[in-house]
Coordinates of C-alpha atoms in Angstrom, one line a residue:
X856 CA 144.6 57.3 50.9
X857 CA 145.9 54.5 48.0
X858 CA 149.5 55.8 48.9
X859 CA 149.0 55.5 52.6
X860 CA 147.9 52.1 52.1
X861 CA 151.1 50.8 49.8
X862 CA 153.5 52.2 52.2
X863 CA 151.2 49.8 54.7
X864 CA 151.7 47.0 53.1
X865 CA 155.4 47.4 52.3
X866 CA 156.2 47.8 56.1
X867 CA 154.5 44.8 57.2
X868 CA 156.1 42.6 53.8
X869 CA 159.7 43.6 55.1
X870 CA 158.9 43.0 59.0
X871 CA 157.5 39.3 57.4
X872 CA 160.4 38.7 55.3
X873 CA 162.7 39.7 58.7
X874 CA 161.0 37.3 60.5
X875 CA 161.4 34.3 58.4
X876 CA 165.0 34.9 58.5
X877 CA 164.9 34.2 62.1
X878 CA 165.2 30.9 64.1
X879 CA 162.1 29.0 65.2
X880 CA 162.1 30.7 69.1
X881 CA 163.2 33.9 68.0
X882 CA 160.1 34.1 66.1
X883 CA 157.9 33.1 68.4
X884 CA 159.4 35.3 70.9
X885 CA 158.8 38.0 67.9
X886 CA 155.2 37.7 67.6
X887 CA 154.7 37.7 71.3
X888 CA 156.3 41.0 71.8
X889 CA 154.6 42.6 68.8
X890 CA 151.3 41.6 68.1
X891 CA 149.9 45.0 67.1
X892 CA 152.1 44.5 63.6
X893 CA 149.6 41.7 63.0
X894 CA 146.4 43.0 64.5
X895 CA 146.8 46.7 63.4
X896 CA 147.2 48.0 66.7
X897 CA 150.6 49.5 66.1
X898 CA 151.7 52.9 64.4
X899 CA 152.1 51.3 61.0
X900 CA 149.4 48.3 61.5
X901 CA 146.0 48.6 59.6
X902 CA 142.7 49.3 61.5
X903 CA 139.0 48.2 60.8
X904 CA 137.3 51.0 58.9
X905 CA 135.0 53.1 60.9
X906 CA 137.0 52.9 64.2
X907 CA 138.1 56.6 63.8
X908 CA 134.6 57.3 62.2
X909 CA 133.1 56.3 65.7
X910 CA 134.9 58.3 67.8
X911 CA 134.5 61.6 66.5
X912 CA 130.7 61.3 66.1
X913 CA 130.9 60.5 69.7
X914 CA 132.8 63.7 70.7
X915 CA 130.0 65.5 69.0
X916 CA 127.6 64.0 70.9
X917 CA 129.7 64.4 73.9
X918 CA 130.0 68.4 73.2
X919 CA 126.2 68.3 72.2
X920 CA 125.3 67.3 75.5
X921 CA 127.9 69.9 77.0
X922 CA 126.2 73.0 75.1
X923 CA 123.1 71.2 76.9
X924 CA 124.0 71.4 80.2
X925 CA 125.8 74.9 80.1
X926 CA 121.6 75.8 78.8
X927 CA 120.3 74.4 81.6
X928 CA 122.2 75.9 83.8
X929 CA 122.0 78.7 82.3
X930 CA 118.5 79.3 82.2
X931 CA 117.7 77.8 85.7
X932 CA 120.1 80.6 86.9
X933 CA 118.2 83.2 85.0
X934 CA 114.9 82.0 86.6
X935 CA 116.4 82.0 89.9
X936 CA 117.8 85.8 89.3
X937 CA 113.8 86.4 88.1
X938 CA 112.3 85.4 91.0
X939 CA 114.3 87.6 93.2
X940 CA 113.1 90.4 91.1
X941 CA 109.6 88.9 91.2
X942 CA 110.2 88.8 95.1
X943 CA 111.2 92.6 95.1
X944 CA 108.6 93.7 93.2
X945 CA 106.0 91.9 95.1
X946 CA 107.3 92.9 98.4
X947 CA 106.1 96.6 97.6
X948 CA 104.0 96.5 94.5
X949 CA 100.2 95.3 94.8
X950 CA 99.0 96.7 91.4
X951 CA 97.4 94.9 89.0
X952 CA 100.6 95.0 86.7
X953 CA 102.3 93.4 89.3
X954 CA 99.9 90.9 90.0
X955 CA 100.3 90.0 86.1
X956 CA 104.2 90.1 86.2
X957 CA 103.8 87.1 88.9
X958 CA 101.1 85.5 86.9
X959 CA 103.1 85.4 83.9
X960 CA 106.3 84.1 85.8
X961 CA 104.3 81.4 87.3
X962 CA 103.2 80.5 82.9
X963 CA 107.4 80.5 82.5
X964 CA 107.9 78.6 85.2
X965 CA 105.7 75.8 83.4
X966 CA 107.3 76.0 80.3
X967 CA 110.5 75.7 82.3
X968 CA 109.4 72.7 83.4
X969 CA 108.5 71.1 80.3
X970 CA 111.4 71.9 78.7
X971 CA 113.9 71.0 81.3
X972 CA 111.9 67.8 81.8
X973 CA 112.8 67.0 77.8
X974 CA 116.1 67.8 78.1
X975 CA 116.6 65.8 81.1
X976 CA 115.1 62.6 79.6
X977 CA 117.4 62.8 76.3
X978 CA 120.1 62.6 78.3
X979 CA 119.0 59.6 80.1
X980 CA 117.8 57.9 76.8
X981 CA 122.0 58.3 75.4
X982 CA 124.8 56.5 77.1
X983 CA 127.7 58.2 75.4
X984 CA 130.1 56.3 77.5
X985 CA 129.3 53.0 76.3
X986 CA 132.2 50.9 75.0
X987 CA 130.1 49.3 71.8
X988 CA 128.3 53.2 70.9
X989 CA 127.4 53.4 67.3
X990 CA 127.8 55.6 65.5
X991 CA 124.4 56.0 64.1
X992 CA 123.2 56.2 68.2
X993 CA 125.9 58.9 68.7
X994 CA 124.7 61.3 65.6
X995 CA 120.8 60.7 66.6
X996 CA 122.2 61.4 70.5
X997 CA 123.7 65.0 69.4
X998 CA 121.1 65.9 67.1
X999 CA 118.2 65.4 70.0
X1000 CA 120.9 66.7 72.8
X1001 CA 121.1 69.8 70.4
X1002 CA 117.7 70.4 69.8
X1003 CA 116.6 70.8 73.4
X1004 CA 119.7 72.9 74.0
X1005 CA 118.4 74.9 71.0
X1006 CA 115.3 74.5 73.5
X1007 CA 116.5 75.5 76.7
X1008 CA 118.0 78.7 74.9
X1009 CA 115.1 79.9 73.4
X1010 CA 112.9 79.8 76.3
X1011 CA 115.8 81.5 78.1
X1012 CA 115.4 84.3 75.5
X1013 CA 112.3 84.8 76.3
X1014 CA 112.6 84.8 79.8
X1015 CA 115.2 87.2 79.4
X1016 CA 113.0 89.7 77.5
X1017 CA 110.5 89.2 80.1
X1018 CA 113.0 90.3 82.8
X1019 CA 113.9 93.3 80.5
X1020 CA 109.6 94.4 80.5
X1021 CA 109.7 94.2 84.6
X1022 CA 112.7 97.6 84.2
X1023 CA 110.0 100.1 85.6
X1024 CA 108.2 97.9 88.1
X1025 CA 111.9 96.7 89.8
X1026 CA 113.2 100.4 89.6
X1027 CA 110.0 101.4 91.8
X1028 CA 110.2 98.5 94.0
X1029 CA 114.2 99.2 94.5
X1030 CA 113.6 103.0 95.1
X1031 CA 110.9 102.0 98.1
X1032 CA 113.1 99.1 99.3
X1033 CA 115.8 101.8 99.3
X1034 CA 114.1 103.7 102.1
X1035 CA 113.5 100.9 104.3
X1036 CA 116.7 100.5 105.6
X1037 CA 117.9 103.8 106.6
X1038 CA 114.2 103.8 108.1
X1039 CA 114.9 101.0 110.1
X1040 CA 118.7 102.2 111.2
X1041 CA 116.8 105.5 112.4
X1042 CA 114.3 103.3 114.3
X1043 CA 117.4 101.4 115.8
X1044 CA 119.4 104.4 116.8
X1045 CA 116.4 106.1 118.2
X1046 CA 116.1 103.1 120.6
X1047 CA 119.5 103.6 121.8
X1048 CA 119.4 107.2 122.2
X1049 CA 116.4 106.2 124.4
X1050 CA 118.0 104.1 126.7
X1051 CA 121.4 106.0 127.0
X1052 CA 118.8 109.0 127.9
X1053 CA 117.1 106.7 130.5
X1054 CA 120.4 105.9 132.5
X1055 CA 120.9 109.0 132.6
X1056 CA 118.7 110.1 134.3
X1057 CA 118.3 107.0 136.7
X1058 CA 122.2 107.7 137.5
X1059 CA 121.1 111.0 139.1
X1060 CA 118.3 109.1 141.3
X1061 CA 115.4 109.2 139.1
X1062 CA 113.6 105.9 139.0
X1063 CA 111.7 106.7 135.3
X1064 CA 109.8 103.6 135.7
X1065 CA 107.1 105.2 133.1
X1066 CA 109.6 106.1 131.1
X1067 CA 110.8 102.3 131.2
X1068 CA 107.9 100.7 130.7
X1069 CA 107.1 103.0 128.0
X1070 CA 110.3 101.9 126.1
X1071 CA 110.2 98.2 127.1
X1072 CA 106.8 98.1 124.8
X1073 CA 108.7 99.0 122.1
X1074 CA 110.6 95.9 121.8
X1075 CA 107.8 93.7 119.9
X1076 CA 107.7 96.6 117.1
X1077 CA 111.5 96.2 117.0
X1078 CA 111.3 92.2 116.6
X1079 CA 108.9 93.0 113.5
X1080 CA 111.3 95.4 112.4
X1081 CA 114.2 92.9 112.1
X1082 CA 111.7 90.6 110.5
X1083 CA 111.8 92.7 107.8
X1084 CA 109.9 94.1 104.4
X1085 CA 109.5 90.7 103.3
X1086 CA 107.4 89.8 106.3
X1087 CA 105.6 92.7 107.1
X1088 CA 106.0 94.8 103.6
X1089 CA 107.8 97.7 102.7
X1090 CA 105.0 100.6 103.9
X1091 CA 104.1 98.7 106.7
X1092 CA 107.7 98.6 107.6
X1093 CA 108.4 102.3 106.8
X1094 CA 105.5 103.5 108.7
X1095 CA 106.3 101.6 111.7
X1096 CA 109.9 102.4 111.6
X1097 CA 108.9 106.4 111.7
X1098 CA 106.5 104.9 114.7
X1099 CA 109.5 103.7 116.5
X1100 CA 111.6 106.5 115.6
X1101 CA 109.2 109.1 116.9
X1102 CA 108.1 107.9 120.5
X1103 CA 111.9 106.8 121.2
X1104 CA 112.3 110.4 120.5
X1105 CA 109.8 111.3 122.9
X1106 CA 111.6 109.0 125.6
X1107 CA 114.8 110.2 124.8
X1108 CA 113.4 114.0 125.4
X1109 CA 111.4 113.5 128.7
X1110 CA 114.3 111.4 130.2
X1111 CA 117.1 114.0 129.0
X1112 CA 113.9 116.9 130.6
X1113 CA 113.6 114.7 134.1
X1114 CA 116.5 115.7 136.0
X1115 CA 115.1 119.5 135.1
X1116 CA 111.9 118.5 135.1
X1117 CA 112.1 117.1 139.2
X1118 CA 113.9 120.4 139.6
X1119 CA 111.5 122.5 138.7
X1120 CA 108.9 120.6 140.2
X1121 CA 111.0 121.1 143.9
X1122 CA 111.0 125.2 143.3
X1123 CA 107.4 125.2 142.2
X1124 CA 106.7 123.4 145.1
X1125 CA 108.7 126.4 147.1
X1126 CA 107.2 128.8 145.6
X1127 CA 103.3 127.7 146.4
X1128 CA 103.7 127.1 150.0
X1129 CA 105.5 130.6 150.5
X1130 CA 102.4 132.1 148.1
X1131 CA 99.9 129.6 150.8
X1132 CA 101.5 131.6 153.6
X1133 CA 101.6 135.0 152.1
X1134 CA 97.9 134.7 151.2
X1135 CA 97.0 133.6 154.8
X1136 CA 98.8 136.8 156.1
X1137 CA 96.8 138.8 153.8
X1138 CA 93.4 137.5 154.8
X1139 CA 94.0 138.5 158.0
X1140 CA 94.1 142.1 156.5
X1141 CA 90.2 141.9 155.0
X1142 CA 88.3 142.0 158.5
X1143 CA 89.5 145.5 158.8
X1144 CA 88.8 146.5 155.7
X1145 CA 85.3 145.3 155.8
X1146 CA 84.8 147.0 158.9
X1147 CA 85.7 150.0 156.9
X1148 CA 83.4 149.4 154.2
X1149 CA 80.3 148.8 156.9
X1150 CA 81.3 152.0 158.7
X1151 CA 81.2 154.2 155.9
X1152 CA 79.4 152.7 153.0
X1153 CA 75.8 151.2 152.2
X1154 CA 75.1 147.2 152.5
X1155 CA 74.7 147.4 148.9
X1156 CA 78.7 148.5 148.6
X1157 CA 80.1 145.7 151.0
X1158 CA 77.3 142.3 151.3
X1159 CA 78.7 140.4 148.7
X1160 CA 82.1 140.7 150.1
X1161 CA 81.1 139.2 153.4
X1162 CA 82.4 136.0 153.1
X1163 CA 85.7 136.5 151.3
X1164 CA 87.4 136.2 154.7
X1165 CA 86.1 132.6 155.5
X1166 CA 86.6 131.6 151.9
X1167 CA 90.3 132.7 151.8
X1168 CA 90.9 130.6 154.7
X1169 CA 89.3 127.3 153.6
X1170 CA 91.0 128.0 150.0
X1171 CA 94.5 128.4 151.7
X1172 CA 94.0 125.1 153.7
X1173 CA 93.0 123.3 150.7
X1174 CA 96.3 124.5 149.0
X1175 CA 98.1 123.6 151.6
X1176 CA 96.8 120.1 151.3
X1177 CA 97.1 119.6 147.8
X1178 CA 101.0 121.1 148.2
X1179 CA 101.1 117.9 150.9
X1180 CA 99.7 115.6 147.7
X1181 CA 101.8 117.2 144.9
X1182 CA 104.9 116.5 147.6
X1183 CA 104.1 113.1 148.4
X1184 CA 103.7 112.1 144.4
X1185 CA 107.1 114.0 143.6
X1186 CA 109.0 111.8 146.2
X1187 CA 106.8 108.9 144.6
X1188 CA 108.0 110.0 141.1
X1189 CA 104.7 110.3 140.1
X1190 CA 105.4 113.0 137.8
X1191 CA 102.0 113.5 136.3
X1192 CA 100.1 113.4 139.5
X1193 CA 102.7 116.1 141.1
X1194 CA 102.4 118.7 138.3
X1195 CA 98.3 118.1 138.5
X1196 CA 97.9 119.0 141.6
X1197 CA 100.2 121.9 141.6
X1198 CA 97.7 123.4 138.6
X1199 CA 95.2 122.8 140.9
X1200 CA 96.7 124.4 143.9
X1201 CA 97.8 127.7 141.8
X1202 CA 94.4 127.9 140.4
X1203 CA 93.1 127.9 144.1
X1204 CA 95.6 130.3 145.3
X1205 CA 94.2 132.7 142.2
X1206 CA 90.9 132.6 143.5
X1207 CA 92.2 133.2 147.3
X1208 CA 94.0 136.5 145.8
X1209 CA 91.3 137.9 143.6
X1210 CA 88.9 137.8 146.2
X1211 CA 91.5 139.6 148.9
X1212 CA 92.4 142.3 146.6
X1213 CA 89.1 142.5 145.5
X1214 CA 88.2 144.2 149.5
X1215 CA 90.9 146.2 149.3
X1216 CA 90.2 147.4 145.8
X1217 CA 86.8 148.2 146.5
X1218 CA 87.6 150.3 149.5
X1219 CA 89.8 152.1 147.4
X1220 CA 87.9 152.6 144.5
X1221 CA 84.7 153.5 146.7
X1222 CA 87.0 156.3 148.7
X1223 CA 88.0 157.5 145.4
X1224 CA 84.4 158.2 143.6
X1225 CA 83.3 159.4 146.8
X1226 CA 85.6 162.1 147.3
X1227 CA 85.2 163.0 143.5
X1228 CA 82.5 161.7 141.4
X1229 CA 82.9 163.6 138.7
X1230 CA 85.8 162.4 137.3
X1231 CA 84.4 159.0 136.9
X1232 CA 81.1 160.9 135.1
X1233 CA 83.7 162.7 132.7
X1234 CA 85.6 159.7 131.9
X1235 CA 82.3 158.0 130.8
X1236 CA 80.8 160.8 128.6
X1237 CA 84.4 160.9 127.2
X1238 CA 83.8 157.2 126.3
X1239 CA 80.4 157.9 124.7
X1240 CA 81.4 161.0 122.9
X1241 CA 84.1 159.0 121.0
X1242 CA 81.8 156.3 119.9
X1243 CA 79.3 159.5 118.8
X1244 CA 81.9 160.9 117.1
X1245 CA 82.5 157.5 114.8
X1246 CA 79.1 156.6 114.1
X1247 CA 78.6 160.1 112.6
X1248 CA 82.0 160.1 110.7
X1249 CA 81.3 160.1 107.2
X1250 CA 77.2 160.0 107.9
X1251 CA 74.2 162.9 108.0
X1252 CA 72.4 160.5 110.6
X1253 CA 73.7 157.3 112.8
X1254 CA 73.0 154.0 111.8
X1255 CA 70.4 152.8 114.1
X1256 CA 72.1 150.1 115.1
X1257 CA 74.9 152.3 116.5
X1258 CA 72.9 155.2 117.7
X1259 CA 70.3 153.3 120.0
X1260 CA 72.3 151.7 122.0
X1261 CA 74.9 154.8 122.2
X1262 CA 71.2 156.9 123.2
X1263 CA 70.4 154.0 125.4
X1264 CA 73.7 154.3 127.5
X1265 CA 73.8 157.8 127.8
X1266 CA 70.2 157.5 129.7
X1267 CA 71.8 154.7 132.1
X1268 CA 74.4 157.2 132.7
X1269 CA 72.2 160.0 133.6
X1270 CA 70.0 157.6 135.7
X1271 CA 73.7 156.5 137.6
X1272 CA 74.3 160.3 138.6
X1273 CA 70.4 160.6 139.5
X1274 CA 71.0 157.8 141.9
X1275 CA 73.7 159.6 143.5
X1276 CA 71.4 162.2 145.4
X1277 CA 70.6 161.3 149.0
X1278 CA 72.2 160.6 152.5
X1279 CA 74.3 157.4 151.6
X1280 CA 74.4 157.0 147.8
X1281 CA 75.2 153.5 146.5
X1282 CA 78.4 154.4 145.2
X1283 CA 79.3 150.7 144.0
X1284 CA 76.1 150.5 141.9
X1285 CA 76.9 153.9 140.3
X1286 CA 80.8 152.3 139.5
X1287 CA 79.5 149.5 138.0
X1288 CA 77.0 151.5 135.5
X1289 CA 79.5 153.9 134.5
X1290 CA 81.7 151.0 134.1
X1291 CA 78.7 149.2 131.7
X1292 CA 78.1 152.3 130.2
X1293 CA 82.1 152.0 128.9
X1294 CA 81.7 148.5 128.0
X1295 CA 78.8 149.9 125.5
X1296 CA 80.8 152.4 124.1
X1297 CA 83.9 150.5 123.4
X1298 CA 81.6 148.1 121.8
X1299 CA 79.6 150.1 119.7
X1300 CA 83.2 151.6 118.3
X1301 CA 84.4 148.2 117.8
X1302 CA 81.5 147.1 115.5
X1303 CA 81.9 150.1 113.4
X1304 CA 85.6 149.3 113.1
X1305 CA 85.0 146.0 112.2
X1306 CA 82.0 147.2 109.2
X1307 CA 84.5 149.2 108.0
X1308 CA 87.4 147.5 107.8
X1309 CA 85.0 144.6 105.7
X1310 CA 84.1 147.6 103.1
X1311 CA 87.8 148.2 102.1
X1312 CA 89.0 144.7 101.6
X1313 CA 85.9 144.3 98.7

């Protein structure tokens, strides 16, 4: 520094000396163009200690409050970034450690507060710009500037391990959120199989207005779908994406069925009202075959066929009429109402042709045990003889409650035959005990069956 100074001096001596050699003006003119030789402004001029001092306690400051700022930013970024995690977790996660997770963010979030306040008001108590800054007030500036970085720094630690504890609560919450959207895009895609189905089907003349109306009341759930987990949570979205998904489905099907549907409906139709007249032919064909019954058999064979004749003509008629209906709601489109009232008109048509085969049947089966009753007697005691046979497999005596009703039967079989003797047997009641006595037999032989097969599976 002594060395520095001498060579100081010496400069300014010679540019002294230079000058007094000079006129009057020219010295004038000297010290006008050069004042910083005088005033230590210049490269070789002398300064007033603590100039250079000054400055570099003010960079500090300056790069204190720097490292500040970067902190703050820092750490409001990090709390930002938390909250979105907070906002995830939330969105799925009611348990009580994510209710505590949110509580404890909302305790950082003060603290956050407090110290961003801190660091806010230091550096609005220091001017660092100031033309006249000490610099005692620019070392007290960087020393408070860096402790509430130090500050701001620490809490971000902390907030940073926090983050790092919430690991197995966000990977949860990201592994449910995760299913949301490709929930959603099946919902969506659904919807537009849906209608493509449903224009289908109306470009081949179908009006599908159920079908319409039916996928128009779907549009609400899709608003709340692209409203989002957020809105209506991630479950709730899920569950009524599937919701979505699975009666567009169901849309989609009956639309892409309808076309087939109407077509099958038109041969059903068809089919009925030839079945209607067939059955009407046929019931023309009873009154001779009761007259044949009255003619040769007892009252007791024929009576309660009497009316099948009338009955098959009111049940064809109502057929007929609900075939009108069932036409009338297919060219209405009423889809529903058409296939009803064709179930209803087969099941009359059943009835129509059970009770016209059942006159000719009986004929027959009357001729039959007339001409030769003892094939329906052998057929029965075959019957019973088989049961026998099982109840005493294995046994020195019957169970009773095999044997008594087996004895039992084989009395009402006798009594059936007994009943035979006379001018004009009643051959129908002596069909339908034979045909009980069966019935007894094939029971009795199913209930050992069943014993049995109980013992072997203990």
């Amino acid at each position: 520094m002594t060395a520095t100074f001498s060579r100081t001096v010496t400069a300014a001596a010679r540019e002294a000396l230079a000058l007094a050699l000079l006129p009057l003006p020219l010295i004038a003119a000297a010290v006008a163009l050069a004042p910083a030789a005088f005033t230590g402004g210049g490269s070789g001029g002398t300064r007033r200690w603590g100039w250079g001092r000054g400055d570099g306690r003010r960079e500090e400051a300056q790069a204190a409050k720097d490292a500040a700022a970067a902190a703050f930013y820092e750490l409001d970024t990090a709390q930002r970034e938390l909250r979105i995690t907070l906002e995830t977790i939330t969105a799925v996660d009611s348990s009580p450690a994510a209710r505590k997770a949110t509580a404890d963010f909302e305790e950082f979030g003060r603290r956050i507060d407090e110290v961003s306040a801190a660091y806010i008001a230091t550096v609005d108590s220091h001017d660092l710009d100031r033309d006249d800054l000490e610099s005692a007030a620019a070392s007290r500036a960087r020393g408070e500037l860096t402790r509430a970085k130090d500050e701001l720094v620490r809490v971000k630690g902390e907030l940073e391990r926090f983050g790092e504890s919430l690991a197995p609560l966000l990977t949860r919450a990201e592994s449910q959120l995760a299913q949301v959207a490709p929930a959603v895009e099946r919902a969506r895609q659904g919807l537009r199989a849906a209608s493509g189905a449903l224009d289908g089907a109306r470009a081949t003349g179908l009006r599908a207005d159920d079908l319409a109306a039916r996928l128009a009341a779907l549009a609400p759930e899709l608003t709340k779908l692209n409203e989002g987990a957020g809105r209506h949570g991630v479950q709730g979205t899920v569950q009524r994406a599937e919701d979505v998904q699975r009666e567009a489905e169901a849309i989609r099907d009956e639309a892409e069925r309808l076309p087939q549907r109407a077509a099958d409906l038109d041969k059903r139709l068809v089919s009925l009202r030839t079945r209607a007249q067939a059955l009407t032919t046929r019931a023309e064909a009873v009154g001779p075959v009761l007259s044949e019954l009255r003619r040769r058999y007892s009252a007791a064979c024929w009576q309660d066929l009497q009316r099948v004749p009338d009955e098959a003509r009111q049940a064809v008629a109502a057929a007929e009429a609900k075939l009108a209906d069932a036409r009338t709601a297919r060219d209405e489109q009423r889809w529903a109402d058409a296939t009803a009232l064709l179930a209803t008109t087969r099941a009359l048509l059943n009835t129509t042709d059970e009770g016209i085969t059942a006159a000719g049947d009986r004929l027959r089966r009357l001729d039959e045990v007339a001409f030769d009753h003892g094939k329906e007697v052998e057929r029965t005691r075959f019957a019973l003889r088989d049961a026998q046979r099982l109840a005493m497999d294995g046994r020195s005596t019957p169970d009773p409650r095999h044997a008594r009703p087996l004895d039992d039967a084989v009395a009402r079989l006798e009594r059936a035959v007994d009943g035979l003797e006379g001018r004009h047997p009643d051959w129908w009641h002596f069909l339908t005990e034979t045909e009980a006595v069966r019935d007894t037999a094939a029971r009795v032989v199913q209930e050992i069956r069943e014993e049995r097969g109980r013992g072997e599976n203990r």
